[in-house]
Amino acid sequence: MVSGDRISFFENRNNQIVLDSTLFPCRDGVLCCENISLVSLAEEYGTPLFVTSRNSLLNQYRRFEDAFAGLQHFTCYSVKANFNVHVIRTLAEEGCGCDVNSGGELYRALQARVDPGKIIMAGVGKSQADIEYAIASGILLLKAESLSELRLIDMIAGRLGRKVSVGIRVNPNVTAETHPYITTGDSKEKFGIEEADLGNVFDVLRQLEHVELNCLDMHIGSQIFDAGFYHAALEMLLDVLATARSAGFDIRYFDIGGGFPVTYDPQKPATPIEHFAEKLIPQLETAGATIIFEPGRFLTANSTILLTRVLYRKHNHAGKEFVIVDAGMTDLIRPALYQSHHEILAVRQQDETIVADIVGPVCESGDFFARERTVDSVGEGDLLAVLSAGAYSAVMSSNYNGRLRPAEVMVDGETAKLIRRRDTYEQLIQNEME
Ligand code: LLP
């Protein structure tokens, strides 16, 4: 029965799979990443451990590029999804640019040897230091989200003796159906500039000497299943484009943000990227500009699993069954924060199942990966793989409860490379020492 269930994770449903069985195969009943068994990775690197398939990253990037091949475009990986330098570099080596949200992310992208001419910066609250660093690094575009920010960019560019390409993030007032914490394109949210204010923004921009408006931008949210939301927002952004051009601005870039979905739950397969391409390309072609995409999750989410070991099993008199593992909400906060579903598999295939809460060691009731979930029957010491842990997972980790953030490895065929060492106790206090 479990092996039947297991097949559904691997099954190719219109390419919408949680785990690609060619890259995460099950060999002799043991789950592997590419050609290395997760059991041996746990022995070598310890747990909890993020394990990334390099070829999964490459496949997703190529699939995205193939989908939009007919369109003049430029893909900027949104590094907030997974800012590991090696992940960024893997995608950059394929020609991908980067979307960064802060000086820290810019630093990571530059350390990953991304060409500054392929980096764009977003962010609703960029600091003076962020802006200075971005301009001094010579990035392609800074996207502003308020009039005050535009003035600040102009002032800093003037001081640095530069003329800077800017974009304006427009808030299209479209409410994409997704988790409320990850919808960004409606007027209740802090993001972007509303259409009603754009006339004023254009007037101000004409007077600013050190910035040039070359881009219009939107990002309406994350994990969006319905291309209709993009379509509606783009209608509005295309109107703004016409207005901006007739006001004399040379809009060369049209940035539609990220938000393309992935499958977390085999019962809820994501809309294929090819469907978005088919629906949106005709509309995007009318822009007569280079289209910028900022996928984050799409490129990384299902490239990585979080490998964790069962510490204890216990049950209580209320009939609850707990599987206590060595990873926690400090390593993967998505279930606690957004009630997100992550599939969980035993690394060694089991014949029996149990219904249990899979919980971590943190002293919070919210520290769970799954509740009342039918999972493989695992015992103390067994390994579990929490799937879809490549986006908004390690990047959102913390040292709460004095926990050491996990190590990360990247597998390429028969080779595993440590791409982030596990935190140490010394690191926990190093910034507090005199
Ligand atoms: N561009 C901008 C301006 C963004 O704010 C984001 C994500 C992206 C691109 C990439 O979106 P993606 O393609 O990954 O959906 N922590 C949440 C997601 C927060 C998304 C923030 N912005 C989660 O775990 O679901």
Coordinates of C-alpha atoms in Angstrom, one line a residue, residues 64-404:
F64 CA 11.0 27.4 -17.7
E65 CA 13.2 28.6 -20.5
D66 CA 11.7 26.2 -23.0
A67 CA 8.1 27.2 -22.0
F68 CA 8.9 30.9 -22.8
A69 CA 11.3 30.2 -25.6
G70 CA 9.2 32.0 -28.1
L71 CA 9.2 35.3 -26.1
Q72 CA 11.9 37.9 -25.9
H73 CA 12.6 37.6 -22.2
F74 CA 15.1 37.6 -19.4
T75 CA 14.8 35.3 -16.4
C76 CA 16.0 36.5 -13.0
Y77 CA 16.0 33.9 -10.3
S78 CA 14.4 35.3 -7.2
V79 CA 17.2 34.4 -4.8
K80 CA 15.0 34.9 -1.7
A81 CA 13.7 31.4 -2.4
N82 CA 17.0 29.8 -1.8
F83 CA 20.0 32.1 -1.5
N84 CA 22.7 29.5 -1.1
V85 CA 25.7 30.8 -3.2
H86 CA 26.0 27.4 -4.9
V87 CA 22.3 27.3 -5.9
I88 CA 22.6 30.8 -7.3
R89 CA 25.8 29.9 -9.1
T90 CA 24.3 26.7 -10.6
L91 CA 21.5 28.8 -12.2
A92 CA 23.7 31.7 -13.1
E93 CA 26.0 29.4 -15.0
E94 CA 23.1 28.5 -17.2
G95 CA 22.6 32.2 -18.1
C96 CA 20.0 33.1 -15.5
G97 CA 20.0 36.5 -13.9
C98 CA 19.0 37.4 -10.3
D99 CA 16.3 39.3 -8.5
V100 CA 17.6 40.5 -5.1
N101 CA 15.7 42.1 -2.3
S102 CA 18.5 43.6 -0.2
G103 CA 22.2 44.4 0.0
G104 CA 22.7 41.0 1.6
E105 CA 21.1 39.1 -1.3
L106 CA 23.1 41.3 -3.7
Y107 CA 26.3 40.3 -1.9
R108 CA 25.4 36.7 -2.2
A109 CA 24.6 37.0 -5.9
L110 CA 27.9 38.8 -6.5
Q111 CA 29.8 36.2 -4.5
A112 CA 28.1 33.6 -6.7
R113 CA 29.8 35.5 -9.6
V114 CA 26.6 36.7 -11.2
D115 CA 27.2 39.5 -13.7
P116 CA 25.9 42.7 -12.1
G117 CA 24.4 43.5 -15.5
K118 CA 22.1 40.6 -14.9
I119 CA 20.9 41.6 -11.4
I120 CA 17.8 43.5 -10.6
M121 CA 16.8 44.8 -7.1
A122 CA 13.3 44.9 -5.7
G123 CA 12.1 45.6 -2.2
V124 CA 9.5 47.8 -0.5
G125 CA 12.0 49.2 2.1
K126 CA 15.4 49.4 0.6
S127 CA 17.8 51.3 2.9
Q128 CA 20.2 54.0 1.8
A129 CA 23.0 51.4 2.2
D130 CA 21.1 48.9 -0.1
I131 CA 20.7 51.5 -2.8
E132 CA 24.3 52.8 -2.6
Y133 CA 25.6 49.2 -2.8
A134 CA 23.3 48.4 -5.8
I135 CA 24.3 51.5 -7.7
A136 CA 28.0 51.2 -7.0
S137 CA 27.8 47.5 -8.1
G138 CA 26.4 48.6 -11.5
I139 CA 23.3 46.4 -11.4
L140 CA 20.8 46.4 -14.3
L141 CA 17.8 47.9 -12.6
L142 CA 16.5 49.2 -9.3
K143 CA 12.7 49.0 -8.9
A144 CA 11.1 51.6 -6.7
E145 CA 8.0 51.2 -4.7
S146 CA 7.4 54.9 -3.6
L147 CA 8.0 58.4 -4.6
S148 CA 10.3 58.9 -1.7
E149 CA 12.4 56.0 -2.7
L150 CA 12.7 57.3 -6.3
R151 CA 14.0 60.6 -4.9
L152 CA 16.5 58.8 -2.7
I153 CA 17.8 56.7 -5.6
D154 CA 18.1 59.9 -7.7
M155 CA 20.0 61.7 -4.9
I156 CA 22.4 58.8 -4.3
A157 CA 23.0 58.3 -8.0
G158 CA 23.8 62.0 -8.3
R159 CA 26.3 61.7 -5.5
L160 CA 27.9 58.7 -7.1
G161 CA 28.0 60.5 -10.5
R162 CA 25.8 57.9 -12.1
K163 CA 22.6 57.7 -14.2
V164 CA 20.6 54.8 -13.0
S165 CA 17.9 52.7 -14.8
V166 CA 14.9 52.4 -12.6
G167 CA 11.6 50.5 -12.7
I168 CA 8.3 51.3 -10.9
R169 CA 6.5 48.5 -9.2
V170 CA 2.8 49.0 -9.8
N171 CA 0.2 47.7 -7.5
P172 CA -2.4 46.4 -9.9
N173 CA -5.0 45.8 -7.2
V174 CA -5.6 42.2 -8.1
T175 CA -6.1 39.7 -5.3
A176 CA -4.5 36.4 -6.3
E177 CA -6.1 33.4 -4.7
T178 CA -3.3 32.1 -2.5
H179 CA -2.3 32.2 1.2
P180 CA -3.0 35.7 2.5
Y181 CA 0.6 36.1 3.7
I182 CA 1.8 35.6 0.1
T183 CA -0.6 37.8 -1.9
T184 CA 1.1 41.1 -2.8
G185 CA -0.8 42.7 -5.6
D186 CA -3.9 44.2 -4.0
S187 CA -4.3 47.6 -2.5
K188 CA -4.5 46.4 1.1
E189 CA -0.9 45.4 0.9
K190 CA 2.2 47.6 1.3
F191 CA 3.7 46.8 -2.1
G192 CA 4.0 49.0 -5.2
I193 CA 2.5 52.3 -6.3
E194 CA -1.2 52.5 -7.1
E195 CA -2.4 53.5 -10.6
A196 CA -4.0 56.7 -9.3
D197 CA -0.6 58.0 -8.2
L198 CA 1.3 57.2 -11.3
G199 CA 0.6 60.6 -13.0
N200 CA 2.3 62.4 -10.2
V201 CA 5.2 59.9 -10.2
F202 CA 5.7 60.5 -13.9
D203 CA 5.8 64.2 -13.4
V204 CA 8.4 63.9 -10.7
L205 CA 10.5 61.4 -12.7
R206 CA 10.7 64.0 -15.5
Q207 CA 12.5 66.3 -13.2
L208 CA 14.9 63.8 -11.7
E209 CA 18.2 64.0 -13.5
H210 CA 20.0 60.8 -12.3
V211 CA 17.3 58.2 -12.9
E212 CA 15.8 57.0 -16.1
L213 CA 12.5 55.1 -16.1
N214 CA 13.1 51.9 -18.2
C215 CA 10.9 49.3 -16.6
L216 CA 7.4 48.7 -15.3
D217 CA 7.0 45.9 -12.7
M218 CA 4.5 43.9 -10.8
H219 CA 4.5 40.9 -8.5
I220 CA 1.1 39.7 -7.5
G221 CA 2.0 36.9 -5.1
S222 CA 3.2 33.4 -4.8
Q223 CA 2.0 29.9 -5.6
I224 CA -0.6 31.2 -8.0
F225 CA -2.5 28.4 -9.8
D226 CA -4.7 30.5 -12.1
A227 CA -3.2 32.3 -15.1
G228 CA -6.2 34.6 -15.0
F229 CA -4.8 36.6 -12.2
Y230 CA -1.7 37.4 -14.2
H231 CA -3.9 38.2 -17.2
A232 CA -6.0 40.7 -15.3
A233 CA -3.0 42.4 -13.7
L234 CA -1.2 42.6 -17.0
E235 CA -4.2 44.3 -18.7
M236 CA -3.7 47.1 -16.2
L237 CA 0.1 47.1 -16.5
L238 CA -0.2 47.3 -20.3
D239 CA -2.4 50.4 -20.0
V240 CA 0.3 51.9 -17.7
L241 CA 2.9 51.0 -20.3
A242 CA 1.0 52.9 -23.0
T243 CA 0.6 55.9 -20.8
A244 CA 4.3 55.9 -19.8
R245 CA 5.4 55.6 -23.4
S246 CA 3.2 58.4 -24.5
A247 CA 4.6 60.5 -21.7
G248 CA 8.0 59.9 -23.4
F249 CA 9.6 57.2 -21.2
D250 CA 11.7 54.6 -22.9
I251 CA 10.2 51.4 -21.3
R252 CA 12.4 48.6 -22.4
Y253 CA 11.6 46.1 -19.6
F254 CA 8.3 44.7 -18.5
D255 CA 8.7 42.7 -15.3
I256 CA 5.8 40.4 -14.4
G257 CA 7.4 39.1 -11.2
G258 CA 7.4 35.5 -9.9
G259 CA 4.7 33.4 -8.3
F260 CA 4.6 30.4 -10.7
P261 CA 3.4 27.4 -8.7
V262 CA 4.8 24.0 -7.8
T263 CA 3.1 20.8 -6.5
Y264 CA 3.5 20.2 -2.7
D265 CA 0.6 17.9 -2.5
P266 CA 0.1 15.2 -5.1
Q267 CA -3.7 15.7 -4.6
K268 CA -3.3 19.3 -5.7
P269 CA -1.1 19.3 -8.7
A270 CA 0.1 22.7 -9.8
T271 CA -0.9 24.3 -13.1
P272 CA 2.0 23.5 -15.5
I273 CA 4.3 26.3 -16.5
E274 CA 3.5 25.5 -20.1
H275 CA -0.1 26.5 -19.5
F276 CA 1.0 29.9 -18.1
A277 CA 3.2 30.3 -21.2
E278 CA 0.4 29.5 -23.6
K279 CA -2.0 31.9 -21.9
L280 CA 0.4 34.8 -21.3
I281 CA 2.7 34.9 -24.2
P282 CA 0.2 36.4 -26.7
Q283 CA -0.6 39.2 -24.2
L284 CA 3.1 39.7 -23.2
E285 CA 4.1 40.0 -26.9
T286 CA 2.0 43.1 -27.2
A287 CA 4.3 44.9 -24.7
G288 CA 7.0 45.3 -27.3
A289 CA 9.6 45.1 -24.5
T290 CA 11.9 42.5 -22.9
I291 CA 9.8 40.5 -20.5
I292 CA 11.5 39.9 -17.1
F293 CA 10.4 36.9 -15.0
E294 CA 11.4 36.4 -11.4
P295 CA 10.6 32.8 -10.6
G296 CA 11.8 31.6 -7.2
R297 CA 9.9 28.6 -5.9
F298 CA 9.4 27.2 -9.4
L299 CA 13.1 26.7 -9.8
T300 CA 14.1 25.4 -6.4
A301 CA 11.2 24.0 -4.3
N302 CA 11.2 20.4 -5.5
S303 CA 14.9 20.2 -6.0
T304 CA 15.5 19.7 -2.3
I305 CA 14.5 17.4 0.6
L306 CA 15.0 17.9 4.3
L307 CA 16.5 14.8 5.7
T308 CA 15.7 14.2 9.4
R309 CA 16.1 11.4 11.8
V310 CA 13.4 10.1 14.2
L311 CA 14.5 10.7 17.8
Y312 CA 11.5 9.3 19.6
R313 CA 8.1 7.9 19.1
K314 CA 5.4 8.3 21.8
H315 CA 1.7 8.2 22.1
N316 CA -0.6 9.6 24.7
H317 CA -3.8 8.7 26.4
A318 CA -5.9 10.8 24.0
G319 CA -4.8 8.4 21.3
K320 CA -2.3 10.8 19.7
E321 CA 0.8 9.3 18.1
F322 CA 3.9 11.5 17.9
V323 CA 7.0 11.0 15.8
I324 CA 9.6 13.4 17.2
V325 CA 12.3 14.2 14.7
D326 CA 15.6 16.1 14.9
A327 CA 14.5 18.9 12.4
G328 CA 12.1 21.5 13.5
M329 CA 10.3 24.7 12.6
T330 CA 13.6 26.5 12.9
D331 CA 14.7 24.6 9.8
L332 CA 11.4 24.6 7.8
I333 CA 8.8 27.0 9.2
R334 CA 6.3 26.8 6.3
P335 CA 3.9 24.3 8.0
A336 CA 3.8 26.5 11.2
L337 CA 3.6 29.8 9.4
Y338 CA 1.3 29.1 6.5
Q339 CA -0.1 25.7 7.4
S340 CA 1.7 24.4 4.3
H341 CA 1.5 20.8 3.2
H342 CA 4.9 19.0 2.8
E343 CA 4.9 15.4 1.9
I344 CA 6.9 13.1 4.2
L345 CA 8.4 9.8 3.2
A346 CA 10.4 7.2 5.0
V347 CA 13.8 6.9 3.5
R348 CA 13.7 3.1 3.8
Q349 CA 10.4 2.1 2.3
Q350 CA 8.0 0.5 4.8
D351 CA 5.1 -1.9 4.4
E352 CA 3.0 -0.4 7.2
T353 CA 1.6 3.0 7.9
I354 CA 0.7 4.9 11.0
V355 CA -1.3 8.1 11.6
A356 CA 0.8 10.5 13.5
D357 CA 1.9 14.1 14.1
I358 CA 5.5 14.6 12.9
V359 CA 6.9 17.2 15.2
G360 CA 10.2 18.8 16.0
P361 CA 12.2 19.5 19.2
V362 CA 11.4 23.2 19.5
C363 CA 9.3 24.3 22.6
E364 CA 6.4 25.5 20.6
S365 CA 3.1 23.7 19.8
G366 CA 3.4 25.1 16.3
D367 CA 6.6 23.1 15.7
F368 CA 5.2 20.4 13.4
F369 CA 5.7 19.2 9.9
A370 CA 2.4 17.3 9.7
R371 CA -0.6 16.6 11.8
E372 CA -2.7 13.5 11.9
R373 CA -0.9 12.4 8.8
T374 CA -0.7 8.8 7.4
V375 CA 2.9 8.2 7.0
D376 CA 5.2 5.2 6.7
S377 CA 5.6 3.5 10.0
V378 CA 9.0 4.5 11.2
G379 CA 10.9 3.7 14.4
E380 CA 13.4 5.5 16.5
G381 CA 16.6 6.1 14.5
D382 CA 14.9 5.9 11.1
L383 CA 15.2 8.6 8.5
L384 CA 12.4 10.7 7.0
A385 CA 12.5 13.0 4.0
V386 CA 10.4 16.1 4.1
L387 CA 9.8 17.0 0.5
S388 CA 9.6 20.3 -1.3
A389 CA 12.2 21.9 1.0
G390 CA 14.1 23.9 -1.6
A391 CA 12.2 27.2 -1.5
Y392 CA 11.6 29.4 1.6
S393 CA 13.1 26.7 3.8
A394 CA 16.8 27.0 4.7
V395 CA 16.5 30.7 3.9
M396 CA 13.9 31.2 6.7
S397 CA 15.8 29.1 9.2
S398 CA 16.8 30.5 12.6
N399 CA 18.8 29.7 15.7
Y400 CA 15.7 29.9 18.0
N401 CA 16.1 27.6 21.0
G402 CA 19.8 27.6 20.4
R403 CA 19.4 25.3 17.4
L404 CA 22.1 24.9 14.9

